Amino acid sequence: MKFFIDTANLDQIKEAQDLGVLDGVTTNPSLMAKEGITGQENILNHYKKICELVDGDVSAEVISTDFEGMVKEGEALAALHPQIVVKLPMIADGVKACKYFSDKGIKTNVTLVFSAGQALLAAKAGATYVSPFLGRLDDVSTDGLNLIDEIRMIYDNYGFQTEILAASIRHTMHVINCAKLGADVMTGPLSSIKGLLNHPLTDIGLAKFLEDYNKGN
Ligand code: G3P
């Protein structure tokens, strides 16, 4: 299972990278705005900084909602750095743009996916990643994990190579349950990754080992 961090915060990206378990980064316009990164030039420069911090794929989202605009923007994003993955919304023009980029060998991430049918379309269009939003489904009393399960079954039935990138992860149990269901990738906040470390018995056990070692000294 690949671990991506879902943020545009450079300190948090660096912390996850330093932990040695980071495989990539996902961003979106809201995450950029949260860091105060606005304006096209600043946003493009920020993507470059993120790519320099990590080794893996970095999703950069287009703002256009029409095919021509998405192609123009996506080509500019892809030209920024070899690690850039063009992130496209799950709308008709996004699916069309996904097919265009996958035919050209440019990696894509189809985002804002909330149903198995949308995920099937993304795979048909050759998406590298599909991003079902778990947390946002949970927010509206709909089981987000069930969607991951459905997509896994459909992709396995036909051998689709599109990777299931479980997004809108909010906490450690989302990560663990996605791992059980066979999601290829999870993207979440730093807390959802670091939270996996925690167990009181680890802390108690380590304190006891150190206490016993020090008895002899
Ligand atoms: O990767 C998608 C993510 O950015 C959305 O997360 O927490 O805003 O639903 P959230």
Coordinates of C-alpha atoms and ligand atoms in Angstrom, one line a residue:
M1 CA 0.0 0.0 0.0
K2 CA 1.4 3.4 -1.0
F3 CA 1.1 6.3 1.5
F4 CA 0.5 9.8 0.1
I5 CA 0.2 12.9 2.2
D6 CA -2.8 15.1 1.4
T7 CA -1.4 18.6 2.0
A8 CA 0.5 21.5 0.5
N9 CA 2.3 22.2 3.8
L10 CA 6.0 21.8 3.1
D11 CA 6.9 21.2 6.8
Q12 CA 4.4 18.4 7.0
I13 CA 5.5 16.9 3.7
K14 CA 9.1 17.0 4.9
E15 CA 8.2 15.3 8.3
A16 CA 6.4 12.5 6.5
Q17 CA 9.3 12.1 4.0
D18 CA 11.8 12.0 6.9
L19 CA 9.8 9.2 8.5
G20 CA 10.7 7.1 5.5
V21 CA 7.2 5.9 4.6
L22 CA 6.1 8.6 2.1
D23 CA 5.3 7.5 -1.5
G24 CA 3.8 10.8 -2.8
V25 CA 1.7 13.9 -2.3
T26 CA -1.8 15.0 -3.3
T27 CA -3.0 18.6 -3.3
N28 CA -6.1 20.4 -4.4
P29 CA -7.0 24.1 -4.8
S30 CA -8.4 24.2 -1.2
L31 CA -5.2 22.8 0.3
M32 CA -3.1 25.3 -1.6
A33 CA -5.3 28.2 -0.4
K34 CA -5.0 26.9 3.2
E35 CA -1.3 27.5 2.9
G36 CA -1.8 30.9 1.5
I37 CA -0.5 29.9 -1.9
T38 CA -2.5 31.9 -4.5
G39 CA -1.9 33.1 -8.1
Q40 CA -0.8 30.8 -10.9
E41 CA 2.9 31.6 -10.7
N42 CA 3.1 30.9 -6.9
I43 CA 1.0 27.7 -7.3
L44 CA 3.3 26.4 -10.0
N45 CA 6.4 27.2 -8.0
H46 CA 5.0 25.5 -5.0
Y47 CA 4.4 22.3 -7.0
K48 CA 8.1 22.4 -8.0
K49 CA 9.1 22.8 -4.3
I50 CA 6.9 19.8 -3.3
C51 CA 8.5 17.7 -6.1
E52 CA 12.0 18.5 -4.9
L53 CA 11.0 17.3 -1.3
V54 CA 9.6 13.9 -2.2
D55 CA 10.6 11.0 -4.6
G56 CA 7.1 9.9 -5.7
D57 CA 4.1 11.2 -7.6
V58 CA 2.7 14.7 -6.9
S59 CA -0.9 15.3 -7.9
A60 CA -1.5 18.8 -9.3
E61 CA -5.1 19.8 -10.0
V62 CA -6.5 21.7 -13.0
I63 CA -8.9 24.5 -12.5
S64 CA -10.5 24.5 -16.0
T65 CA -13.8 22.7 -16.4
D66 CA -13.7 22.4 -20.3
F67 CA -11.6 19.9 -22.3
E68 CA -9.4 22.4 -24.1
G69 CA -8.6 24.3 -20.9
M70 CA -7.9 21.1 -19.0
V71 CA -5.5 19.9 -21.8
K72 CA -3.7 23.3 -21.8
E73 CA -3.4 23.4 -18.1
G74 CA -2.5 19.7 -17.7
E75 CA 0.2 19.9 -20.3
A76 CA 1.8 22.9 -18.5
L77 CA 1.6 21.1 -15.1
A78 CA 3.1 17.9 -16.5
A79 CA 5.9 19.9 -18.1
L80 CA 6.8 21.4 -14.6
H81 CA 8.4 18.2 -13.3
P82 CA 8.4 14.4 -14.2
Q83 CA 6.8 13.6 -10.8
I84 CA 3.6 15.6 -11.6
V85 CA 0.3 13.7 -12.0
V86 CA -2.4 15.7 -13.7
K87 CA -5.5 15.7 -11.4
L88 CA -8.8 16.0 -13.2
P89 CA -12.4 16.3 -11.9
M90 CA -14.9 13.5 -12.6
I91 CA -17.0 15.4 -15.1
A92 CA -17.5 14.5 -18.8
D93 CA -14.7 16.8 -20.0
G94 CA -12.4 15.5 -17.2
V95 CA -13.0 11.9 -18.5
K96 CA -12.2 13.0 -22.0
A97 CA -9.1 14.8 -20.8
C98 CA -8.1 11.7 -18.8
K99 CA -8.2 9.6 -22.0
Y100 CA -6.2 12.3 -23.9
F101 CA -3.4 12.3 -21.3
S102 CA -3.3 8.5 -20.8
D103 CA -2.9 8.1 -24.6
K104 CA 0.1 10.5 -24.3
G105 CA 1.6 8.6 -21.4
I106 CA 1.0 11.4 -18.9
K107 CA -0.1 10.2 -15.5
T108 CA -3.6 11.2 -14.3
N109 CA -5.6 11.2 -11.1
V110 CA -9.4 11.4 -11.5
T111 CA -10.8 13.2 -8.4
L112 CA -14.1 13.9 -6.7
V113 CA -15.2 10.3 -7.2
F114 CA -18.3 9.3 -5.2
S115 CA -19.7 6.3 -7.0
A116 CA -18.6 3.0 -8.4
G117 CA -19.9 4.1 -11.9
Q118 CA -17.7 7.1 -11.8
A119 CA -14.7 4.9 -10.9
L120 CA -15.5 2.5 -13.8
L121 CA -15.5 5.5 -16.2
A122 CA -12.1 6.7 -14.9
A123 CA -10.6 3.2 -15.4
K124 CA -12.1 3.0 -18.9
A125 CA -10.4 6.4 -19.7
G126 CA -7.1 4.9 -18.5
A127 CA -6.6 6.9 -15.3
T128 CA -3.5 6.2 -13.4
Y129 CA -5.3 6.8 -10.1
V130 CA -8.9 7.2 -9.1
S131 CA -9.7 9.1 -6.0
P132 CA -12.9 8.1 -4.1
F133 CA -13.6 10.5 -1.3
L134 CA -14.3 8.4 1.8
G135 CA -14.6 11.0 4.5
R136 CA -17.0 13.2 2.5
L137 CA -19.3 10.2 2.0
D138 CA -19.1 9.4 5.7
D139 CA -20.0 13.1 6.3
V140 CA -23.3 12.5 4.6
S141 CA -24.2 9.2 6.3
T142 CA -23.0 7.0 3.5
D143 CA -20.4 4.3 4.0
G144 CA -17.3 5.5 2.2
L145 CA -15.5 2.2 2.8
N146 CA -18.2 0.4 0.9
L147 CA -17.3 2.4 -2.1
I148 CA -13.7 1.3 -1.9
D149 CA -14.9 -2.3 -1.6
E150 CA -17.1 -2.0 -4.7
I151 CA -14.3 -0.4 -6.8
R152 CA -11.8 -3.0 -5.8
M153 CA -14.2 -5.8 -6.9
I154 CA -15.0 -4.1 -10.2
Y155 CA -11.3 -3.4 -11.0
D156 CA -10.3 -6.9 -10.1
N157 CA -13.1 -8.4 -12.2
Y158 CA -11.6 -6.9 -15.3
G159 CA -8.0 -6.4 -14.4
F160 CA -8.1 -2.6 -14.7
Q161 CA -4.7 -1.2 -13.8
T162 CA -6.0 2.1 -12.4
E163 CA -4.9 2.4 -8.8
I164 CA -7.5 3.0 -6.1
L165 CA -6.3 6.1 -4.2
A166 CA -8.5 6.3 -1.1
A167 CA -8.8 10.0 -0.5
S168 CA -10.5 12.3 2.0
I169 CA -9.0 10.0 4.7
R170 CA -9.5 11.6 8.1
H171 CA -8.0 9.2 10.6
T172 CA -6.0 6.0 11.3
M173 CA -9.0 3.6 11.1
H174 CA -9.8 4.8 7.6
V175 CA -6.2 3.9 6.7
I176 CA -6.4 0.5 8.3
N177 CA -9.8 -0.4 6.8
C178 CA -8.6 0.8 3.3
A179 CA -5.6 -1.5 3.7
K180 CA -7.9 -4.4 4.6
L181 CA -10.0 -3.8 1.5
G182 CA -7.0 -3.6 -0.8
A183 CA -6.9 0.1 -1.7
D184 CA -3.6 0.6 -3.6
V185 CA -2.9 4.0 -2.1
M186 CA -4.2 6.1 0.7
T187 CA -3.9 9.9 1.0
G188 CA -4.5 11.7 4.2
P189 CA -3.3 14.3 6.7
L190 CA 0.0 13.8 8.5
S191 CA -2.0 12.9 11.7
S192 CA -3.5 9.8 9.9
I193 CA 0.0 8.5 9.2
K194 CA 1.6 9.4 12.5
G195 CA -1.4 8.1 14.4
L196 CA -0.5 4.6 13.2
L197 CA 2.5 4.7 15.5
N198 CA 0.6 5.0 18.7
H199 CA 0.0 2.2 21.2
P200 CA 0.2 2.7 25.0
L201 CA 1.6 -0.8 25.5
T202 CA 4.5 0.2 23.2
D203 CA 5.2 3.2 25.5
I204 CA 4.8 1.2 28.7
G205 CA 7.0 -1.7 27.3
L206 CA 9.8 0.6 26.2
A207 CA 9.8 2.5 29.6
K208 CA 10.1 -0.9 31.4
F209 CA 12.9 -2.1 29.1
L210 CA 14.9 1.1 29.7
E211 CA 14.2 0.9 33.5
D212 CA 15.4 -2.7 33.7
Y213 CA 18.5 -2.0 31.6
N214 CA 19.4 0.9 33.9
K215 CA 19.1 -1.3 37.0
G216 CA 22.5 -2.8 36.1
N217 CA 24.2 0.6 35.6
Ligands
G3P1 O1 -7.8 14.1 -1.3 C1 -9.0 14.6 -1.2 C2 -9.1 15.5 0.0 O2 -8.3 16.6 -0.1 C3 -10.4 15.9 0.5 O3 -10.3 15.7 1.9 O4 -10.9 16.1 4.2 O5 -11.4 17.9 2.5 O6 -12.7 15.7 2.5 P1 -11.4 16.4 2.8

